[in-house]
Short mmCIF file of C-alpha atoms in Angstrom, two decimals:
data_model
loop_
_atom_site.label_atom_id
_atom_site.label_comp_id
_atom_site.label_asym_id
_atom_site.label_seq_id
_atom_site.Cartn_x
_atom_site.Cartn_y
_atom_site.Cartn_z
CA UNK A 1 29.33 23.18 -15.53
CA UNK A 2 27.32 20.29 -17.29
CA UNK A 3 25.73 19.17 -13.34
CA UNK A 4 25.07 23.36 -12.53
CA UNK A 5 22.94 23.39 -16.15
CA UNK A 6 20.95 20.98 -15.52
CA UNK A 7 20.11 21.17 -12.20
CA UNK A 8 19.07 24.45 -12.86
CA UNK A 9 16.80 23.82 -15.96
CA UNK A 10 15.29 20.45 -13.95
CA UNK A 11 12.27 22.19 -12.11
CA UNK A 12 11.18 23.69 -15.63
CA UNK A 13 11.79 20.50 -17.76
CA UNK A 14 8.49 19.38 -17.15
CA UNK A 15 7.79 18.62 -21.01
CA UNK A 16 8.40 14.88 -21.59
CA UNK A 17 9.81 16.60 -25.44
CA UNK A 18 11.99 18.19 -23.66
CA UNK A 19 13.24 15.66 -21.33
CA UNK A 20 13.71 12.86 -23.92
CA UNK A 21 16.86 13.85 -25.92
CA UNK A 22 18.75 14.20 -22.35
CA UNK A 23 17.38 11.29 -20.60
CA UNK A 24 21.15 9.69 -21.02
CA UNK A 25 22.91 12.92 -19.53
CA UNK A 26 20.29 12.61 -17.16
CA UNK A 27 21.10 8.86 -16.15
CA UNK A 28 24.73 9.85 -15.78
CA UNK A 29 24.27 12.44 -13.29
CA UNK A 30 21.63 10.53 -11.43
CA UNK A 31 24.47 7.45 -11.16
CA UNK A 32 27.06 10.31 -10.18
CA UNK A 33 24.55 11.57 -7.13
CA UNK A 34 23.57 8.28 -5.83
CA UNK A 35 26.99 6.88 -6.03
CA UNK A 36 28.38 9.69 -3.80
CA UNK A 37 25.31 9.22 -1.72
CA UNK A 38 24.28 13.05 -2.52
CA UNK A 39 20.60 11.63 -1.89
CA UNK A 40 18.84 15.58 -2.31
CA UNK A 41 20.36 16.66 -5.38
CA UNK A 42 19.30 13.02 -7.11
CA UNK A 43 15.63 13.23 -6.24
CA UNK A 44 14.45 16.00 -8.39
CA UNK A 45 16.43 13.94 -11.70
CA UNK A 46 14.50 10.86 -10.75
CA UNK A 47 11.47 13.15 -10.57
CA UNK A 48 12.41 14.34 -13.92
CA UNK A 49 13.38 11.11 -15.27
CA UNK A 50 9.93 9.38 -14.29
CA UNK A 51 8.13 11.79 -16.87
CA UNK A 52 10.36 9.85 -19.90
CA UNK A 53 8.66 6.73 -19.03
CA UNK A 54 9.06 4.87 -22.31
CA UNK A 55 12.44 5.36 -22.17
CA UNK A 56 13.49 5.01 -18.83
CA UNK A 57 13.43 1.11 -17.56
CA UNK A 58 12.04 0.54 -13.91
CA UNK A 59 15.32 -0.13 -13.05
CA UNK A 60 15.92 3.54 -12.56
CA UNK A 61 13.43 4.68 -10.51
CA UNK A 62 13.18 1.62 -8.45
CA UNK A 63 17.33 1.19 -8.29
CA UNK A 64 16.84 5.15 -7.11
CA UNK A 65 14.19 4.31 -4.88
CA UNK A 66 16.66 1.75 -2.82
CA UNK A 67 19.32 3.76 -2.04
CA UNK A 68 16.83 6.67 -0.92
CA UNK A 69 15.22 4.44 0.97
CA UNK A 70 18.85 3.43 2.77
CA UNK A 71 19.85 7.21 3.74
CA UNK A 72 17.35 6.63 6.53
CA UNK A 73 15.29 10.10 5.43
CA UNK A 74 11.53 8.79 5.64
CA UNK A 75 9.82 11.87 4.64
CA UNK A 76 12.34 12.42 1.43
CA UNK A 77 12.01 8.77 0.02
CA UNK A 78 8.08 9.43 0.77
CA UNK A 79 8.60 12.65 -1.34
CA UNK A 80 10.02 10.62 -3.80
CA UNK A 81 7.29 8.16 -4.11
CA UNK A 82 4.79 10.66 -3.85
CA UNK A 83 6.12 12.67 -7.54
CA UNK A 84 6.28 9.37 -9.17
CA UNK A 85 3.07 8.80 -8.61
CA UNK A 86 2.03 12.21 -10.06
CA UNK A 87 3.11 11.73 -13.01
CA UNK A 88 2.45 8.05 -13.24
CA UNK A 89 -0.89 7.84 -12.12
CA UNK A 90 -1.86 4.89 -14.63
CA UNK A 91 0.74 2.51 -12.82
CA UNK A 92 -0.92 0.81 -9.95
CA UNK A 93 2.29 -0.62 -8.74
CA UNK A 94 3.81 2.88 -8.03
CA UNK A 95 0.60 3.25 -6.00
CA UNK A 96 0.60 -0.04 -4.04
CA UNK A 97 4.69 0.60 -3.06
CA UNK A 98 3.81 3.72 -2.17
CA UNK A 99 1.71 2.52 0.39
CA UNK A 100 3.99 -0.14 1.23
CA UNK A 101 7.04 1.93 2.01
CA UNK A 102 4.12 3.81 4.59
CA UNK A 103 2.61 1.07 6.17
CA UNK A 104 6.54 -0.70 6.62
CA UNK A 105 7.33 2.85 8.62
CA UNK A 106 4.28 1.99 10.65
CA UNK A 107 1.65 4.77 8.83
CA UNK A 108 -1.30 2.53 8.08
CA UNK A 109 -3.67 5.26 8.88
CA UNK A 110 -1.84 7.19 5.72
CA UNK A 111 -1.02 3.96 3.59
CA UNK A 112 -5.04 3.65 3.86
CA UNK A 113 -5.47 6.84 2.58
CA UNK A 114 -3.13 6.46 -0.06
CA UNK A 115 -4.67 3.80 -1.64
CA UNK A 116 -8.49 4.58 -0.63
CA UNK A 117 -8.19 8.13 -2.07
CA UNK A 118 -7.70 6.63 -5.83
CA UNK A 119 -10.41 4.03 -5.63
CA UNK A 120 -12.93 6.11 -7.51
CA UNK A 121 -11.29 6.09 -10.55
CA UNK A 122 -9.96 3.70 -12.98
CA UNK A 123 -7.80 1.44 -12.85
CA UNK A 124 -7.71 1.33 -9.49
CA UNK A 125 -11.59 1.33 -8.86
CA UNK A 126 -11.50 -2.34 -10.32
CA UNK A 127 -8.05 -3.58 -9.23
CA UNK A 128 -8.75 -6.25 -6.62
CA UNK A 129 -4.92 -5.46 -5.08
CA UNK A 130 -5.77 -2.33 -4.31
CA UNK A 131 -9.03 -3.33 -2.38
CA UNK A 132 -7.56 -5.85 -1.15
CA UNK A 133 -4.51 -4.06 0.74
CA UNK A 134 -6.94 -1.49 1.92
CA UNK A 135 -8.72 -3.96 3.68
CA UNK A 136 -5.53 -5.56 5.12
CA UNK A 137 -4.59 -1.73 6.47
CA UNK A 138 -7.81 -1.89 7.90
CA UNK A 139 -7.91 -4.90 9.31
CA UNK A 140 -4.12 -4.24 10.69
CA UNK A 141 -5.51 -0.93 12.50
CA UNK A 142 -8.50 -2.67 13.93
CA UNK A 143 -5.77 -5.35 15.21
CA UNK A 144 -3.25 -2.86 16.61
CA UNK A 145 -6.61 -1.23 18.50
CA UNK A 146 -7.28 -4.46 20.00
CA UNK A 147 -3.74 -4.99 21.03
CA UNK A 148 -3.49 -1.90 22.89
CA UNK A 149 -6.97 -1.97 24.56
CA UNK A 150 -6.22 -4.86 25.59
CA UNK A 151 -2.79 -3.61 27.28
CA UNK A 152 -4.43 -0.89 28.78
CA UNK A 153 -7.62 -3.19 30.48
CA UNK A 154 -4.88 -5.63 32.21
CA UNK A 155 -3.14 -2.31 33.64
CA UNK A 156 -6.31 -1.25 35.00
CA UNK A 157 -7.60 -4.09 35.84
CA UNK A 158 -4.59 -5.15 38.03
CA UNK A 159 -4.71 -1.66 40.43
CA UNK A 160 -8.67 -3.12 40.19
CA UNK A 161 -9.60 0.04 38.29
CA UNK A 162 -13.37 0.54 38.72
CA UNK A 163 -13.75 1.79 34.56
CA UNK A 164 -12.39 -1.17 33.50
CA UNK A 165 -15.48 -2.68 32.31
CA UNK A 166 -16.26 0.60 30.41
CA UNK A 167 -12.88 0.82 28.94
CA UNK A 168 -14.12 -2.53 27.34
CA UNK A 169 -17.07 -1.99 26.11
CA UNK A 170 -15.81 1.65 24.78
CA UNK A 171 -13.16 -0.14 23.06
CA UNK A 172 -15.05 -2.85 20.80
CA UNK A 173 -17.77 0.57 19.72
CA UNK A 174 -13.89 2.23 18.75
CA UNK A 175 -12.74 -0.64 16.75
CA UNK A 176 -16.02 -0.52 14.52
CA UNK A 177 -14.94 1.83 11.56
CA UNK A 178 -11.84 -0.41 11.24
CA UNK A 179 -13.78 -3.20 11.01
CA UNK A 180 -16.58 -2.26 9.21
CA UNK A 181 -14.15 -0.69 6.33
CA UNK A 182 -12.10 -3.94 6.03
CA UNK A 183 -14.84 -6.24 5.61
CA UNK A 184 -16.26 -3.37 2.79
CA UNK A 185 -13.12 -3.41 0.77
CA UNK A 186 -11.98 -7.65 1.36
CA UNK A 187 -15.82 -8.10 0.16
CA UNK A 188 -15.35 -5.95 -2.77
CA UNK A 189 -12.22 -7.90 -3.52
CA UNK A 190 -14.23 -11.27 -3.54
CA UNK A 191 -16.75 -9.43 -6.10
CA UNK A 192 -14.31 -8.78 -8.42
CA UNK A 193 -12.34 -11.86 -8.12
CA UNK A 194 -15.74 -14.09 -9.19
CA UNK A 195 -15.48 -12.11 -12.50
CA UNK A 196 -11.63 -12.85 -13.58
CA UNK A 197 -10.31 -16.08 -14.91
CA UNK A 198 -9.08 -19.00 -12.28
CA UNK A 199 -4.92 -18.27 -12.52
CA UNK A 200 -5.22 -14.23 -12.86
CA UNK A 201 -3.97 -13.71 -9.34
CA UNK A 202 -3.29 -15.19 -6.17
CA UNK A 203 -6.10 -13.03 -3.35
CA UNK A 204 -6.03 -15.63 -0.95
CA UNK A 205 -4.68 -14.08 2.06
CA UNK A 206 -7.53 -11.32 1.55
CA UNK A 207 -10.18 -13.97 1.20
CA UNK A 208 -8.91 -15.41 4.91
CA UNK A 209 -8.93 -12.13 6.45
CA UNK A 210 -12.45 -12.16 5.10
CA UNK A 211 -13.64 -15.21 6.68
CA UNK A 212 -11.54 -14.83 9.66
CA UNK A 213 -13.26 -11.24 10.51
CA UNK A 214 -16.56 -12.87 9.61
CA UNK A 215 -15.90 -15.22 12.31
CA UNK A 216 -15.10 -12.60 14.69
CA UNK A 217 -18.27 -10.65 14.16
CA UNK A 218 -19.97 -13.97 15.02
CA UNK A 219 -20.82 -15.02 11.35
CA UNK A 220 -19.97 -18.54 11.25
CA UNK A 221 -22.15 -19.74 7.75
CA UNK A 222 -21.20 -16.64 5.84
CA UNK A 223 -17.09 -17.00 6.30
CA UNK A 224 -17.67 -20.98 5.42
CA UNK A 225 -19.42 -19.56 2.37
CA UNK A 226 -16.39 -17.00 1.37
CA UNK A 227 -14.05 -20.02 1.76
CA UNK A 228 -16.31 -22.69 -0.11
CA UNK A 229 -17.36 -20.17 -3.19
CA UNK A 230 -13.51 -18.95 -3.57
CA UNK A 231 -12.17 -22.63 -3.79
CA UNK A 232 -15.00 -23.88 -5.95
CA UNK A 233 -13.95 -20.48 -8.21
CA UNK A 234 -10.49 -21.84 -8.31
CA UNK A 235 -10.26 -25.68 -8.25
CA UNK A 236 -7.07 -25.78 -10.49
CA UNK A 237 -5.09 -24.01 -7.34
CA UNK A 238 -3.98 -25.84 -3.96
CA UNK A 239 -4.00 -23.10 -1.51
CA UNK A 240 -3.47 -22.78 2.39
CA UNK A 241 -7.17 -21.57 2.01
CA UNK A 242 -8.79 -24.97 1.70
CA UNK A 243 -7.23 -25.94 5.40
CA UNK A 244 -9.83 -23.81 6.98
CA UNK A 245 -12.68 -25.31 5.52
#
């Protein structure tokens, strides 16, 4: 009786007024569904639940979050992630696992998006993570391009295909927008990292792919520079950076 009322009131209990004198009923039926592995019925309460956010501890959500991510159901732990992040847009972290838990199922065209559709507003317009992981998803897909052109030019190649050349060529112009995005978003990262204190966090695996794609694109003196002007910015940290100057 106590599980039927509230499952029927949950899609209406949108008011976080509302919500808050349950939220220990709530808990308790949440614990009930994942425990018997009734993975459907516990999304909408954690839905629910992540509107009482100064009561509920992350341990909820993200203790919620495992088990859905263990009944092997992509698209319903996405669905999950996805009305978590509607009603906690200010939490950047919801946003970066969201994209996380899509890129690990091998989406990085739509863990891009994720994060690339928020950038115009704060806090994520200024949050050098989320640059930064944009262009890593970038830099990933203009990888993954290369590794399959290059698959397909050896097949070709060995029944001495005559476009093989032109397969080439056609695939370096393909791989542009992938590279051109990454180096946009890892150079934004190194812009906002010169303005925040030596110690506030640790970008130097976006600052490599920066250099390292530099170098690619033939630009030898400006990667050196991206190495030498992060290290001078933080000479109190020994980082795997400095071994590629």
């Amino acid at each position: 009786m106590f599980q039927e009322h509230w499952e029927g009131q949950l899609t209406s209990s949108s008011d976080k007024g509302r919500i808050a004198p349950h939220v220990n009923s709530l808990v308790k039926l949440l614990q009930s569904h994942l425990s018997h592995h009734r993975f459907p019925e516990a999304t909408p309460i954690l839905e629910t639940l992540a509107l009482a956010t100064d009561r509920v501890p992350g341990i909820v959500w993200r203790g919620g979050r495992e088990v859905l991510l263990h009944s092997g159901d992509y698209s319903h732990a996405l669905q999950l992630y996805r009305s978590f992040f509607k009603v906690q847009q200010w939490r950047i972290e919801t946003l970066l696992e969201t994209s996380f838990f899509t890129a690990s199922h091998g989406h990085l065209d739509e863990a891009y998006d994720c994060l690339s559709s928020q950038l115009q507003v704060n806090p994520f317009r200024s949050h050098p993570l989320c640059h930064g992981y944009c262009g890593l998803y970038q830099f990933l897909l203009h990888r993954q391009h290369q590794t399959s052109t290059t698959t397909r030019i050896k097949t070709e190649l060995r029944g001495i295909h005559p476009i093989a050349v032109t397969a080439q060529e056609e695939a370096a112009e393909d791989s542009t927008p992938h590279i051109t995005l990454a180096l946009k978003h890892l150079q934004t990262v190194q812009t906002i990292d010169a303005q925040l204190p030596d110690g506030t966090g640790n970008l130097d695996l976006f600052v490599k792919l920066l250099a390292e794609l530099l170098e690619e694109q033939g630009k030898i003196e400006e990667a050196l520079a991206c190495l030498v002007r992060y290290c001078h910015g933080h000479p109190l940290r020994l980082n795997p950076t400095r071994s590629h100057l």
